Amino acid sequence: MATPEVLLRETQKLTAELIAVGICTDQNFPAQVVQMDGAVTVGMSKTDGLAITLKNIPYADSYKVLAEERAFSMRFIDGGLIQILYTFRNNELVKHRLAFFPSPDLLEYQNNAEIYESDELYADITALNVVTTPMRFDFDRANFVEVNHPMCHLTIGQYRNCRIPVSAPLTPHAFVSFVLRSFYNTPFKNLCSDLSVISPKLVRTLSGLEHQQLYMQACGI
Amino acid sequence: MTIVVWGSTKKPVTSLRLAEAIEQNFPEEGMLYIGYPVLSASDGASSIDALWISPKRGLIIFHLVEGRDVGSYQEVQDEFANNLETRLRAHRALMQGRSLLAPPRVITYAPMVHIDANYDVSYPLTNDDNLITVLNATVWDRPDLFAAAHSVIQSISSIRQGRRRRTIHNQNSRGAVLKALEDSIANLDSRQSRAVIETVEGVQRIRGLAGSGKTIILALKAAYLHAQHPDWRIAVTFNTRSLKGQFRKYITDFVFEQTRDVPDWTKLQILNGWGAPGSDDRTGVYYQFCRANGVEFFDFSSARKKFGSTREFSGACQHALTSVNSPQKLFDVVLVDEAQDFGPEFLRLCYAALSVPKRLVYAYDELQSLTESTLPPPEELFGTDIEGRSLVTFAAPQPGQPSQDIILEKCYRNSRPVLASAHALGFGIYRNPDAKSGTGLIQMFDRSELWEDVGYSVVGGELKDGAKVSLSRTPHSSPEFLETPATVDQLIEFIVFNDPAEQAQWIADAIEKNIKQDELNHSDIIVINPDPLTTVKQVGAPRLLLFERGIQSHVAGVDTDSDVFFKSEDDSVAFTGIFRAKGNEAGMVYIMNAQDCYYSFGSLQKIRNQIFTAITRSKAWVKVLGFGPKMERLKEEFARIRDHDYRLDFTYPDEETRRFLKVVNRDLTAAEKRSIKGAAHNVRELAAELESGRLMLDDLPKGELRRLRELLDEKMRDGNA
């Protein structure tokens, strides 16, 4: 079973590996924190300021706040931000927030285009026709409403009612390799397709009715 | 000698008279500011007429009266004194209990006024008859506080205070030495002060090496002009985006210090050179020009398509300039930092966007890229009018007139050994001689006097073509106190490792020690990887080791949010490529993979410029690190520099050699490199084929063979001669 300790170690290991290959250019040390109400959180130590992404302001502005407040686990080479946060209560996983906030534009590209064009790290992110879209895998045991609010779901592009069911909560590895494979495919293939797996898979939470809908299957669970 | 600094004044005649009187009669140390400082009062900010500060007489404010009526000059005196006192009292160093140790005195100087014998002596009133007597009677008993008081007048003290506080426990730690060093640079020197305050009704040029204070001068100048002329549209612009935060902070602090108010950012704009549509953050000078004049705007990639690589910005500016006949006047003052990075077209665009009298101030570093004449002289730079007269020429300096051309020869960032090493490596002064050119030199100025402009003195030989010369930095151009960090550790050191892993380990160990024992802050450290193309990957190894030890680090701005280089509130060590390192500085600089800067086919100038730029980021210590045989060679080259006691001893190349150096050492484009490598390969193949007998000479076209033979003969003869 996944424990806070295991998830923490996997997050640390992933961060270290992505620093080493150069994809992660800035980071906050992953931490395990006992909150005032007894809950145990794993991942980002600073959890204030997360609500900004829910406010009705342009994405570029909320991205900027996240970046300035350093409300991220990792920052990638192109400014993409990764948030990893798990919450446990009584040794049970009750919540997670695994989010990817891509940089809304690449201004720096203007200044040093040579770097971007000659480096495989940037191969996937410099295309002008890309539409940057934030996405979030949320797991929330308490607010479960069958079909309307699946326990684990994917929200794309901050649409209020976008909750694509996901069959089970995700490990840090499952989430990070999903982001890399989908949005940083060239560096992923060349540099980091063998990221460490430490945590066991998590338990399926999809309901029978949700199984009848279109859903995402989490890593064979 | 009292130095006079000319700010803007509405009383020029009396000011000049006052300046002459003080210059002639008080040959002591001191500064006389005309039209400075700006003081906040209940009814808004205004500048005082003049202020004289000297160790012997303290602070004397002058109230100048041009006409015959002194009016209620007592009130003016009270107001001047009270306002300046308010500012001085905020600084603890100038206070003892509640009494001010540097009380300002006020003298009204009214040369046209006849002074009644029974005037109020507590409000000194002078004309030419008694000015000197009154001044002589004014004595200050605390000359030791001169530097502190002067720093307040320059508003430098409050700007420096904004820096991160250092907590020092060990007086001999690196942190302690760095703190002492920072404290020593608390004042602007006289040239810097003049550059800040003196404003030309026209074009002004400020030249100086990196670390001579150009950025702070431009920031203070913008703030001073804004405080004096709140309605002027002022633009400050620069090339390195990470400077934006620095400018904003300096200007905010200075304006607040002077006027007790925040700058009006709609009037005083800090702009990128290029800019883009979108938010206020992104706008730039070029973008505003295009928008105001309805000219097509090019972004980077469209400019590259249209004007070609390396001509992107100059092409775009030129296009904008030629597309409009009488451009909109967007600004009353434009201040350009790092003008060498922009090229003439952008300066012309700024000039075109300025209202008459075209107050353009541009600062640049002649040696930023080591190649000469980064910018042409002003006569050429700004072009000519219809009758062929130069639009801009610099007048010879006149007393009472601000200087149009300022050279800041003192470098306050790098100590003499560090700066001289950077120059020696950049120019290849002690490089192993090249077989092709017979000299190790990589590049050299055509105008040899540039060496003296940038603060070198001839200590042996002669500075002329073909002659041996020995150049050295003097205590005047490289102040000696900058070398105090040498008491803790060598200022500059080269270390050779066996492999990248060993190098990474060493860096991580050194940084850990810096932070845990040496009392350095994270922001005192920069790690530079000179080759910009490999930076992100190369810095992974040491950053991983630091992460595992719980030491925060980041790669500086390869992303969108690159306006801020150091994250001021956070403890994080910056790793960076050479582009982002520009314009920034730190006490401890690590240069990794320096072997890449020893030799590179077709890019020798470029890589030597990289190591030059990297070394000159250091305020105190530099560690140049690398591995392999090229690093050994680089270390030997440095050893020769050190053995010459950081003098540059070489034979000044004559014109022919210089031309040759330019050709052989020029930076080749990728296509040129490919074609040279391809040709070399073909020749090798041909020789091997002929040798083996697989190919006969008869198989080859006769005409081409004959041409080749002639060419070879000719070139060989040239080579021998």
CSV table of N, CA, C and O in Angstrom, one decimal, chain A residues 8 15-16 19 27 30 33 60 74 79 85 87 89 106 110 118 120 122 135-136 148 172 177-178 181 194 206 214 217:
chain,number,residue,atom,x,y,z
A,8,LEU,N,6.5,10.3,-0.8
A,8,LEU,CA,7.5,11.3,-0.7
A,8,LEU,C,8.8,10.9,-1.3
A,8,LEU,O,9.5,11.7,-2.1
A,15,THR,N,12.2,14.2,-8.7
A,15,THR,CA,12.8,15.6,-8.8
A,15,THR,C,14.3,15.5,-9.1
A,15,THR,O,14.8,16.2,-10.0
A,16,ALA,N,15.0,14.6,-8.4
A,16,ALA,CA,16.4,14.5,-8.5
A,16,ALA,C,16.8,14.1,-9.9
A,16,ALA,O,17.7,14.7,-10.6
A,19,ILE,N,16.2,16.9,-12.4
A,19,ILE,CA,17.3,17.9,-12.2
A,19,ILE,C,18.5,17.5,-13.0
A,19,ILE,O,19.1,18.2,-13.8
A,27,GLN,N,13.0,24.1,-8.3
A,27,GLN,CA,12.1,23.1,-7.6
A,27,GLN,C,12.0,23.6,-6.2
A,27,GLN,O,12.7,24.4,-5.7
A,30,PRO,N,10.5,18.6,-1.8
A,30,PRO,CA,9.3,17.8,-1.4
A,30,PRO,C,9.3,17.6,0.1
A,30,PRO,O,10.4,17.4,0.7
A,33,VAL,N,4.3,17.0,5.7
A,33,VAL,CA,4.0,17.9,6.7
A,33,VAL,C,2.7,17.4,7.5
A,33,VAL,O,1.8,17.0,6.8
A,60,ALA,N,-2.9,33.5,-18.1
A,60,ALA,CA,-1.5,34.0,-18.0
A,60,ALA,C,-1.3,34.7,-16.7
A,60,ALA,O,-0.2,34.6,-16.1
A,74,MET,N,8.0,21.5,-9.2
A,74,MET,CA,9.1,21.6,-10.1
A,74,MET,C,8.7,22.6,-11.2
A,74,MET,O,7.6,22.8,-11.5
A,79,GLY,N,9.4,26.7,-18.4
A,79,GLY,CA,8.6,27.5,-17.5
A,79,GLY,C,7.4,26.7,-17.0
A,79,GLY,O,6.6,27.1,-16.2
A,85,LEU,N,0.8,17.1,-4.8
A,85,LEU,CA,0.4,17.2,-3.4
A,85,LEU,C,-0.6,16.1,-3.1
A,85,LEU,O,-1.6,15.9,-3.7
A,87,THR,N,-2.8,14.2,0.2
A,87,THR,CA,-3.2,14.4,1.6
A,87,THR,C,-3.7,13.1,2.1
A,87,THR,O,-4.5,12.4,1.5
A,89,ARG,N,-5.4,11.1,5.6
A,89,ARG,CA,-6.0,11.2,6.9
A,89,ARG,C,-6.1,9.8,7.5
A,89,ARG,O,-6.6,8.9,6.8
A,106,LEU,N,6.5,31.9,-24.6
A,106,LEU,CA,7.9,31.7,-24.5
A,106,LEU,C,8.6,32.9,-24.9
A,106,LEU,O,9.2,33.0,-26.0
A,110,GLN,N,12.4,34.7,-27.9
A,110,GLN,CA,12.8,35.9,-28.7
A,110,GLN,C,14.3,36.2,-28.5
A,110,GLN,O,15.0,36.5,-29.5
A,118,SER,N,18.5,24.6,-31.2
A,118,SER,CA,19.5,23.6,-31.4
A,118,SER,C,19.5,22.6,-30.3
A,118,SER,O,20.3,21.7,-30.2
A,120,GLU,N,17.5,19.6,-28.2
A,120,GLU,CA,16.4,18.6,-28.2
A,120,GLU,C,15.4,18.8,-27.0
A,120,GLU,O,14.3,18.5,-27.1
A,122,TYR,N,14.0,21.3,-26.2
A,122,TYR,CA,12.9,22.2,-26.5
A,122,TYR,C,12.1,21.8,-27.7
A,122,TYR,O,11.3,22.6,-28.1
A,135,MET,N,-3.6,21.4,-17.0
A,135,MET,CA,-4.5,20.2,-16.7
A,135,MET,C,-4.2,19.7,-15.3
A,135,MET,O,-3.1,19.9,-14.8
A,136,ARG,N,-5.2,19.1,-14.7
A,136,ARG,CA,-5.1,18.8,-13.3
A,136,ARG,C,-5.7,17.4,-13.0
A,136,ARG,O,-6.9,17.2,-13.5
A,148,ASN,N,-21.1,12.6,-11.5
A,148,ASN,CA,-20.9,14.0,-11.6
A,148,ASN,C,-19.5,14.4,-11.0
A,148,ASN,O,-18.9,15.4,-11.4
A,172,PRO,N,3.1,9.6,-8.1
A,172,PRO,CA,3.9,10.7,-8.7
A,172,PRO,C,4.5,10.3,-10.1
A,172,PRO,O,4.5,11.0,-11.0
A,177,SER,N,5.4,11.0,-15.6
A,177,SER,CA,5.8,10.4,-16.9
A,177,SER,C,4.7,10.7,-17.9
A,177,SER,O,4.9,10.8,-19.1
A,178,PHE,N,3.4,10.8,-17.5
A,178,PHE,CA,2.3,11.2,-18.4
A,178,PHE,C,2.6,12.6,-19.0
A,178,PHE,O,2.5,12.8,-20.2
A,181,ARG,N,5.7,12.4,-21.3
A,181,ARG,CA,5.5,11.7,-22.5
A,181,ARG,C,4.6,12.5,-23.5
A,181,ARG,O,4.8,12.5,-24.7
A,194,ASP,N,13.2,6.2,-18.4
A,194,ASP,CA,13.3,5.2,-17.4
A,194,ASP,C,13.3,5.8,-16.0
A,194,ASP,O,14.2,5.5,-15.2
A,206,LEU,N,-12.9,3.9,-9.3
A,206,LEU,CA,-14.0,4.1,-10.3
A,206,LEU,C,-15.2,3.3,-9.9
A,206,LEU,O,-15.2,2.1,-9.6
A,214,LEU,N,-17.2,7.3,-20.7
A,214,LEU,CA,-15.8,7.3,-21.2
A,214,LEU,C,-14.9,7.7,-20.1
A,214,LEU,O,-15.2,8.7,-19.4
A,217,GLN,N,-8.1,5.1,-17.9
A,217,GLN,CA,-7.7,4.0,-17.1
A,217,GLN,C,-6.3,4.3,-16.6
A,217,GLN,O,-5.4,4.5,-17.4
